[in-house]
PDB file of C-alpha atoms and ligand atoms in Angstrom:
ATOM      1  CA  MET A   1      -2.996   8.108   7.142  1.00 67.00           C
ATOM      2  CA  ALA A   2      -0.195   5.989   8.600  1.00 80.00           C
ATOM      3  CA  ALA A   3       1.751   4.034   5.996  1.00 89.00           C
ATOM      4  CA  ASN A   4       4.531   1.461   6.102  1.00 92.00           C
ATOM      5  CA  ILE A   5       7.280   3.213   4.210  1.00 96.00           C
ATOM      6  CA  LEU A   6      10.507   1.640   3.021  1.00 97.00           C
ATOM      7  CA  LEU A   7      13.257   4.243   2.947  1.00 98.00           C
ATOM      8  CA  VAL A   8      16.270   3.336   0.813  1.00 97.00           C
ATOM      9  CA  GLU A   9      19.011   5.904   1.413  1.00 96.00           C
ATOM     10  CA  ASP A  10      22.725   5.314   1.920  1.00 95.00           C
ATOM     11  CA  GLU A  11      23.687   8.574   3.608  1.00 94.00           C
ATOM     12  CA  PRO A  12      23.174   8.023   7.346  1.00 96.00           C
ATOM     13  CA  ALA A  13      22.431  11.663   8.198  1.00 94.00           C
ATOM     14  CA  ILE A  14      19.815  12.030   5.468  1.00 93.00           C
ATOM     15  CA  GLN A  15      18.321   8.631   6.255  1.00 96.00           C
ATOM     16  CA  GLU A  16      18.042   9.612   9.913  1.00 97.00           C
ATOM     17  CA  LEU A  17      16.453  12.962   9.142  1.00 95.00           C
ATOM     18  CA  ILE A  18      13.871  11.568   6.728  1.00 96.00           C
ATOM     19  CA  ALA A  19      13.037   8.637   9.032  1.00 97.00           C
ATOM     20  CA  PHE A  20      12.576  11.056  11.923  1.00 97.00           C
ATOM     21  CA  ASN A  21      10.174  13.241   9.971  1.00 95.00           C
ATOM     22  CA  LEU A  22       8.166  10.309   8.650  1.00 96.00           C
ATOM     23  CA  THR A  23       7.878   8.787  12.113  1.00 96.00           C
ATOM     24  CA  GLN A  24       6.792  12.151  13.538  1.00 94.00           C
ATOM     25  CA  ALA A  25       4.051  12.216  10.910  1.00 92.00           C
ATOM     26  CA  GLY A  26       2.811   8.841  12.149  1.00 91.00           C
ATOM     27  CA  HIS A  27       4.321   6.579   9.482  1.00 93.00           C
ATOM     28  CA  HIS A  28       6.180   3.333  10.168  1.00 94.00           C
ATOM     29  CA  VAL A  29       9.624   3.396   8.598  1.00 97.00           C
ATOM     30  CA  LEU A  30      11.788   0.500   7.467  1.00 96.00           C
ATOM     31  CA  ARG A  31      15.285   1.470   6.426  1.00 97.00           C
ATOM     32  CA  ALA A  32      17.818   0.093   3.972  1.00 97.00           C
ATOM     33  CA  SER A  33      21.131   1.478   2.751  1.00 96.00           C
ATOM     34  CA  THR A  34      21.591  -0.762  -0.284  1.00 95.00           C
ATOM     35  CA  ALA A  35      19.475  -2.319  -3.017  1.00 94.00           C
ATOM     36  CA  GLU A  36      20.159  -5.791  -1.624  1.00 94.00           C
ATOM     37  CA  ALA A  37      18.965  -4.876   1.868  1.00 96.00           C
ATOM     38  CA  ALA A  38      15.904  -3.169   0.365  1.00 96.00           C
ATOM     39  CA  MET A  39      14.941  -6.261  -1.639  1.00 95.00           C
ATOM     40  CA  VAL A  40      15.188  -8.470   1.463  1.00 95.00           C
ATOM     41  CA  LEU A  41      12.780  -6.169   3.329  1.00 94.00           C
ATOM     42  CA  VAL A  42      10.379  -6.083   0.386  1.00 94.00           C
ATOM     43  CA  LYS A  43      10.474  -9.865   0.207  1.00 91.00           C
ATOM     44  CA  ASN A  44       9.421 -10.144   3.843  1.00 87.00           C
ATOM     45  CA  ALA A  45       6.625  -7.598   3.740  1.00 86.00           C
ATOM     46  CA  LEU A  46       5.245  -5.401   1.008  1.00 88.00           C
ATOM     47  CA  PRO A  47       5.549  -1.729   2.002  1.00 92.00           C
ATOM     48  CA  ASP A  48       2.800   0.780   1.228  1.00 92.00           C
ATOM     49  CA  LEU A  49       5.316   3.061  -0.424  1.00 95.00           C
ATOM     50  CA  VAL A  50       9.038   3.112  -1.264  1.00 97.00           C
ATOM     51  CA  LEU A  51      11.241   6.206  -0.988  1.00 97.00           C
ATOM     52  CA  LEU A  52      14.173   5.503  -3.196  1.00 95.00           C
ATOM     53  CA  ASP A  53      17.448   7.380  -3.326  1.00 93.00           C
ATOM     54  CA  TRP A  54      18.780   7.554  -6.863  1.00 89.00           C
ATOM     55  CA  MET A  55      22.489   7.233  -6.048  1.00 88.00           C
ATOM     56  CA  LEU A  56      23.306   4.178  -3.967  1.00 91.00           C
ATOM     57  CA  PRO A  57      26.472   2.100  -3.675  1.00 90.00           C
ATOM     58  CA  GLY A  58      26.120  -0.863  -6.045  1.00 89.00           C
ATOM     59  CA  ALA A  59      22.735  -1.133  -7.700  1.00 89.00           C
ATOM     60  CA  SER A  60      21.109   2.303  -8.064  1.00 89.00           C
ATOM     61  CA  GLY A  61      17.657   3.477  -7.122  1.00 91.00           C
ATOM     62  CA  VAL A  62      16.706   3.269 -10.777  1.00 89.00           C
ATOM     63  CA  ASP A  63      17.720  -0.418 -10.799  1.00 92.00           C
ATOM     64  CA  ILE A  64      15.555  -1.082  -7.730  1.00 94.00           C
ATOM     65  CA  ALA A  65      12.587   0.707  -9.305  1.00 94.00           C
ATOM     66  CA  LYS A  66      12.958  -1.419 -12.428  1.00 93.00           C
ATOM     67  CA  ARG A  67      13.155  -4.609 -10.391  1.00 94.00           C
ATOM     68  CA  LEU A  68      10.059  -3.704  -8.375  1.00 94.00           C
ATOM     69  CA  ARG A  69       8.103  -2.878 -11.521  1.00 93.00           C
ATOM     70  CA  ALA A  70       9.163  -6.102 -13.260  1.00 93.00           C
ATOM     71  CA  ASP A  71       7.799  -8.343 -10.506  1.00 91.00           C
ATOM     72  CA  GLU A  72       4.078  -9.130 -10.467  1.00 86.00           C
ATOM     73  CA  ARG A  73       3.973  -8.940  -6.680  1.00 87.00           C
ATOM     74  CA  THR A  74       5.638  -5.539  -6.357  1.00 91.00           C
ATOM     75  CA  LYS A  75       4.769  -3.804  -9.599  1.00 88.00           C
ATOM     76  CA  HIS A  76       2.034  -1.647  -8.057  1.00 87.00           C
ATOM     77  CA  VAL A  77       3.999  -0.444  -5.017  1.00 92.00           C
ATOM     78  CA  PRO A  78       4.114   3.357  -5.116  1.00 94.00           C
ATOM     79  CA  ILE A  79       7.653   4.693  -5.552  1.00 95.00           C
ATOM     80  CA  ILE A  80       9.019   8.178  -4.985  1.00 94.00           C
ATOM     81  CA  MET A  81      12.584   8.766  -6.182  1.00 92.00           C
ATOM     82  CA  LEU A  82      14.866  11.010  -4.144  1.00 91.00           C
ATOM     83  CA  THR A  83      17.672  12.640  -6.017  1.00 85.00           C
ATOM     84  CA  ALA A  84      20.310  15.306  -5.731  1.00 80.00           C
ATOM     85  CA  ARG A  85      20.149  15.876  -9.447  1.00 70.00           C
ATOM     86  CA  SER A  86      17.636  18.238 -10.883  1.00 67.00           C
ATOM     87  CA  GLU A  87      18.211  17.867 -14.598  1.00 68.00           C
ATOM     88  CA  GLU A  88      15.095  17.432 -16.646  1.00 70.00           C
ATOM     89  CA  GLN A  89      16.501  14.327 -18.365  1.00 74.00           C
ATOM     90  CA  ASP A  90      17.023  12.639 -14.983  1.00 72.00           C
ATOM     91  CA  LYS A  91      13.467  13.352 -14.039  1.00 71.00           C
ATOM     92  CA  ILE A  92      12.247  11.760 -17.250  1.00 74.00           C
ATOM     93  CA  THR A  93      14.494   8.706 -16.724  1.00 76.00           C
ATOM     94  CA  GLY A  94      13.237   8.371 -13.158  1.00 71.00           C
ATOM     95  CA  LEU A  95       9.601   8.452 -14.184  1.00 76.00           C
ATOM     96  CA  GLU A  96      10.232   6.106 -17.115  1.00 77.00           C
ATOM     97  CA  THR A  97      11.537   3.437 -14.757  1.00 79.00           C
ATOM     98  CA  GLY A  98       8.134   3.457 -13.136  1.00 81.00           C
ATOM     99  CA  ALA A  99       8.544   5.897 -10.262  1.00 88.00           C
ATOM    100  CA  ASP A 100       5.297   7.689  -9.379  1.00 89.00           C
ATOM    101  CA  ASP A 101       6.966  10.896  -8.361  1.00 89.00           C
ATOM    102  CA  TYR A 102      10.343  12.482  -8.096  1.00 87.00           C
ATOM    103  CA  ILE A 103      11.685  14.865  -5.502  1.00 90.00           C
ATOM    104  CA  THR A 104      14.937  16.796  -5.657  1.00 88.00           C
ATOM    105  CA  LYS A 105      17.199  17.231  -2.621  1.00 86.00           C
ATOM    106  CA  PRO A 106      17.236  19.350  -0.626  1.00 87.00           C
ATOM    107  CA  PHE A 107      13.516  19.220   0.123  1.00 91.00           C
ATOM    108  CA  SER A 108      11.524  20.245   3.164  1.00 92.00           C
ATOM    109  CA  PRO A 109       9.870  17.561   5.323  1.00 91.00           C
ATOM    110  CA  ARG A 110       6.580  19.247   4.581  1.00 92.00           C
ATOM    111  CA  GLU A 111       7.044  18.906   0.841  1.00 93.00           C
ATOM    112  CA  LEU A 112       8.028  15.255   1.187  1.00 94.00           C
ATOM    113  CA  LEU A 113       4.971  14.466   3.336  1.00 93.00           C
ATOM    114  CA  ALA A 114       2.701  16.236   0.877  1.00 92.00           C
ATOM    115  CA  ARG A 115       4.146  14.229  -2.023  1.00 92.00           C
ATOM    116  CA  ILE A 116       3.755  10.980  -0.086  1.00 93.00           C
ATOM    117  CA  LYS A 117       0.134  11.791   0.640  1.00 89.00           C
ATOM    118  CA  ALA A 118      -0.563  12.661  -2.987  1.00 88.00           C
ATOM    119  CA  VAL A 119       1.020   9.460  -4.285  1.00 90.00           C
ATOM    120  CA  LEU A 120      -0.811   7.293  -1.749  1.00 88.00           C
ATOM    121  CA  ARG A 121      -4.105   8.956  -2.611  1.00 82.00           C
ATOM    122  CA  ARG A 122      -3.518   8.218  -6.257  1.00 82.00           C
ATOM    123  CA  ARG A 123      -1.994   4.767  -6.025  1.00 82.00           C
ATOM    124  CA  ALA A 124      -3.278   3.295  -2.791  1.00 80.00           C
ATOM    125  CA  PRO A 125      -6.784   4.610  -2.103  1.00 79.00           C
ATOM    126  CA  GLN A 126      -7.150   2.261   0.882  1.00 77.00           C
ATOM    127  CA  MET A 127      -4.424   4.306   2.616  1.00 77.00           C
ATOM    128  CA  THR A 128      -6.411   7.541   2.556  1.00 77.00           C
ATOM    129  CA  ASP A 129      -9.073   8.750   4.934  1.00 81.00           C
ATOM    130  CA  ASP A 130     -11.751   9.157   2.268  1.00 86.00           C
ATOM    131  CA  ALA A 131     -15.043   7.425   3.049  1.00 93.00           C
ATOM    132  CA  VAL A 132     -16.180   4.847   0.482  1.00 94.00           C
ATOM    133  CA  GLU A 133     -19.715   3.768  -0.316  1.00 96.00           C
ATOM    134  CA  VAL A 134     -20.935   0.920  -2.499  1.00 95.00           C
ATOM    135  CA  GLN A 135     -24.620  -0.020  -2.803  1.00 95.00           C
ATOM    136  CA  GLY A 136     -25.532   1.424   0.572  1.00 97.00           C
ATOM    137  CA  LEU A 137     -22.511  -0.071   2.320  1.00 98.00           C
ATOM    138  CA  ARG A 138     -20.462   2.765   3.747  1.00 98.00           C
ATOM    139  CA  LEU A 139     -17.009   2.613   5.323  1.00 97.00           C
ATOM    140  CA  ASP A 140     -15.510   5.649   6.997  1.00 95.00           C
ATOM    141  CA  PRO A 141     -11.775   5.378   7.832  1.00 91.00           C
ATOM    142  CA  VAL A 142     -11.877   8.512  10.011  1.00 89.00           C
ATOM    143  CA  THR A 143     -14.563   7.333  12.420  1.00 92.00           C
ATOM    144  CA  HIS A 144     -13.653   3.675  11.771  1.00 92.00           C
ATOM    145  CA  ARG A 145     -17.309   2.876  11.220  1.00 95.00           C
ATOM    146  CA  VAL A 146     -19.093   0.648   8.772  1.00 97.00           C
ATOM    147  CA  ALA A 147     -22.800   0.930   8.082  1.00 97.00           C
ATOM    148  CA  GLY A 148     -25.197  -0.870   5.765  1.00 97.00           C
ATOM    149  CA  HIS A 149     -28.126   1.328   4.719  1.00 96.00           C
ATOM    150  CA  GLY A 150     -27.461   3.435   7.812  1.00 96.00           C
ATOM    151  CA  GLN A 151     -27.326   0.479  10.201  1.00 97.00           C
ATOM    152  CA  THR A 152     -24.030   0.208  12.072  1.00 97.00           C
ATOM    153  CA  LEU A 153     -22.177  -3.049  11.457  1.00 97.00           C
ATOM    154  CA  ASP A 154     -19.664  -4.412  13.913  1.00 95.00           C
ATOM    155  CA  LEU A 155     -16.330  -5.396  12.344  1.00 96.00           C
ATOM    156  CA  GLY A 156     -13.035  -6.482  13.895  1.00 93.00           C
ATOM    157  CA  PRO A 157      -9.891  -4.506  12.930  1.00 91.00           C
ATOM    158  CA  THR A 158      -8.702  -7.050  10.346  1.00 92.00           C
ATOM    159  CA  GLU A 159     -12.157  -7.348   8.781  1.00 96.00           C
ATOM    160  CA  PHE A 160     -12.273  -3.559   8.622  1.00 96.00           C
ATOM    161  CA  ARG A 161      -8.940  -3.368   6.770  1.00 93.00           C
ATOM    162  CA  LEU A 162      -9.976  -6.213   4.496  1.00 96.00           C
ATOM    163  CA  LEU A 163     -13.269  -4.525   3.606  1.00 97.00           C
ATOM    164  CA  HIS A 164     -11.520  -1.187   3.069  1.00 95.00           C
ATOM    165  CA  PHE A 165      -9.086  -2.799   0.654  1.00 94.00           C
ATOM    166  CA  PHE A 166     -11.905  -4.609  -1.187  1.00 96.00           C
ATOM    167  CA  MET A 167     -14.043  -1.479  -1.474  1.00 95.00           C
ATOM    168  CA  THR A 168     -11.172   0.567  -2.873  1.00 91.00           C
ATOM    169  CA  HIS A 169     -10.183  -2.235  -5.287  1.00 91.00           C
ATOM    170  CA  PRO A 170     -13.530  -3.533  -6.538  1.00 91.00           C
ATOM    171  CA  GLU A 171     -14.279  -5.860  -9.461  1.00 92.00           C
ATOM    172  CA  ARG A 172     -10.844  -7.493  -9.355  1.00 91.00           C
ATOM    173  CA  VAL A 173      -9.805 -10.931  -8.220  1.00 94.00           C
ATOM    174  CA  HIS A 174      -7.300 -10.937  -5.359  1.00 95.00           C
ATOM    175  CA  SER A 175      -5.392 -14.092  -4.487  1.00 93.00           C
ATOM    176  CA  ARG A 176      -4.929 -15.034  -0.839  1.00 93.00           C
ATOM    177  CA  SER A 177      -1.263 -14.188  -1.117  1.00 88.00           C
ATOM    178  CA  GLN A 178      -2.069 -10.729  -2.556  1.00 88.00           C
ATOM    179  CA  LEU A 179      -4.542 -10.089   0.251  1.00 92.00           C
ATOM    180  CA  LEU A 180      -1.939 -11.059   2.838  1.00 89.00           C
ATOM    181  CA  ASP A 181       0.479  -8.609   1.255  1.00 84.00           C
ATOM    182  CA  GLN A 182      -2.020  -5.777   0.954  1.00 84.00           C
ATOM    183  CA  VAL A 183      -4.052  -6.174   4.123  1.00 88.00           C
ATOM    184  CA  TRP A 184      -1.705  -7.928   6.541  1.00 83.00           C
ATOM    185  CA  GLY A 185       1.506  -6.536   4.962  1.00 73.00           C
ATOM    186  CA  ASP A 186       2.967  -9.989   5.286  1.00 63.00           C
ATOM    187  CA  HIS A 187       2.729 -12.982   3.022  1.00 61.00           C
ATOM    188  CA  VAL A 188       5.598 -14.941   4.510  1.00 63.00           C
ATOM    189  CA  PHE A 189       4.750 -15.499   8.140  1.00 71.00           C
ATOM    190  CA  VAL A 190       0.963 -15.591   7.955  1.00 77.00           C
ATOM    191  CA  GLU A 191      -0.749 -18.691   6.554  1.00 84.00           C
ATOM    192  CA  GLU A 192      -3.097 -18.339   3.609  1.00 86.00           C
ATOM    193  CA  ARG A 193      -5.846 -20.094   5.571  1.00 89.00           C
ATOM    194  CA  THR A 194      -5.922 -16.994   7.783  1.00 91.00           C
ATOM    195  CA  VAL A 195      -7.476 -15.095   4.872  1.00 94.00           C
ATOM    196  CA  ASP A 196     -10.370 -17.554   4.660  1.00 95.00           C
ATOM    197  CA  VAL A 197     -11.047 -17.208   8.384  1.00 95.00           C
ATOM    198  CA  HIS A 198     -11.313 -13.423   8.138  1.00 96.00           C
ATOM    199  CA  ILE A 199     -13.376 -13.557   4.942  1.00 97.00           C
ATOM    200  CA  ARG A 200     -15.857 -15.749   6.835  1.00 97.00           C
ATOM    201  CA  ARG A 201     -15.988 -13.259   9.704  1.00 97.00           C
ATOM    202  CA  LEU A 202     -16.373 -10.343   7.315  1.00 98.00           C
ATOM    203  CA  ARG A 203     -19.251 -12.007   5.492  1.00 98.00           C
ATOM    204  CA  SER A 204     -21.026 -12.823   8.696  1.00 97.00           C
ATOM    205  CA  ALA A 205     -20.653  -9.199   9.875  1.00 97.00           C
ATOM    206  CA  LEU A 206     -22.168  -7.967   6.598  1.00 98.00           C
ATOM    207  CA  GLU A 207     -25.030 -10.472   6.618  1.00 97.00           C
ATOM    208  CA  ALA A 208     -27.339  -8.273   8.693  1.00 95.00           C
ATOM    209  CA  THR A 209     -27.825  -5.876   5.775  1.00 96.00           C
ATOM    210  CA  GLY A 210     -27.343  -8.384   2.969  1.00 96.00           C
ATOM    211  CA  HIS A 211     -23.996  -6.945   1.901  1.00 97.00           C
ATOM    212  CA  ASP A 212     -22.188 -10.267   2.385  1.00 97.00           C
ATOM    213  CA  SER A 213     -22.987 -11.133  -1.244  1.00 97.00           C
ATOM    214  CA  LEU A 214     -20.545  -8.407  -2.337  1.00 97.00           C
ATOM    215  CA  ILE A 215     -17.673 -10.621  -1.153  1.00 97.00           C
ATOM    216  CA  GLN A 216     -17.390 -13.321  -3.785  1.00 97.00           C
ATOM    217  CA  THR A 217     -15.291 -16.443  -3.872  1.00 97.00           C
ATOM    218  CA  VAL A 218     -13.515 -17.039  -7.159  1.00 95.00           C
ATOM    219  CA  ARG A 219     -12.828 -20.736  -7.149  1.00 93.00           C
ATOM    220  CA  GLY A 220      -9.188 -21.694  -7.389  1.00 90.00           C
ATOM    221  CA  THR A 221      -8.091 -18.052  -7.443  1.00 93.00           C
ATOM    222  CA  GLY A 222      -9.212 -15.992  -4.488  1.00 96.00           C
ATOM    223  CA  TYR A 223     -11.788 -13.352  -3.663  1.00 97.00           C
ATOM    224  CA  ARG A 224     -13.473 -10.445  -5.360  1.00 97.00           C
ATOM    225  CA  PHE A 225     -15.582  -7.507  -4.184  1.00 97.00           C
ATOM    226  CA  SER A 226     -18.218  -6.999  -6.825  1.00 96.00           C
ATOM    227  CA  VAL A 227     -21.652  -5.473  -7.293  1.00 94.00           C
ATOM    228  CA  GLN A 228     -22.326  -7.940 -10.110  1.00 89.00           C
ATOM    229  CA  PRO A 229     -23.939 -11.179  -8.964  1.00 81.00           C
TER     230      PRO A 229
HETATM  231 CA1  LIG B 301      22.851   8.462  -2.020  1.00 84.95          CA
END
């Protein structure tokens, strides 16, 4: 389960150590030392998860968490707060701002990785390796295979990610811009038309077993994965 993780930490040694451990575990790490730098990175590409140090120069980690939660585009990004403080009240404040979890320094790399995995499993099911099945359409992230009623379907890597996201977020309308953020990780440098191209390819790959009807166009809004006609 490789995730794009934004690490916001102002102490160089700690930032280095955490980034090293995350990279070793297969994650891609973007780093920022201030709230301002973090917001620029988030604006360019939505990370899968944010590791947020509580105490930063200028705006604090709590401020960043509040800003992320207040914005429609970023309000569902999983956040884990890192803090040197272990008081119960701080923990409550951290979780009230919208953080998904809270970890007190010093922590072991193993503990951090376990927390990241747990939060991703809970908040971003498309990031996990669990197989998903809907009406005979089965996608397995481990073997990277898709099958319709047991028949193997041939999907390109982008169509695979797109289908995985749809299957783990069914019955909801996703705008093109949201899909670019969630599936491409980039809504700035990729054109929205790109989404339509890959939706077409995905539908045609699913046609063989009739599962293309699960990918619905919602006029003027975007796309939806739904079992309801
Ligand atoms: Ca700090």
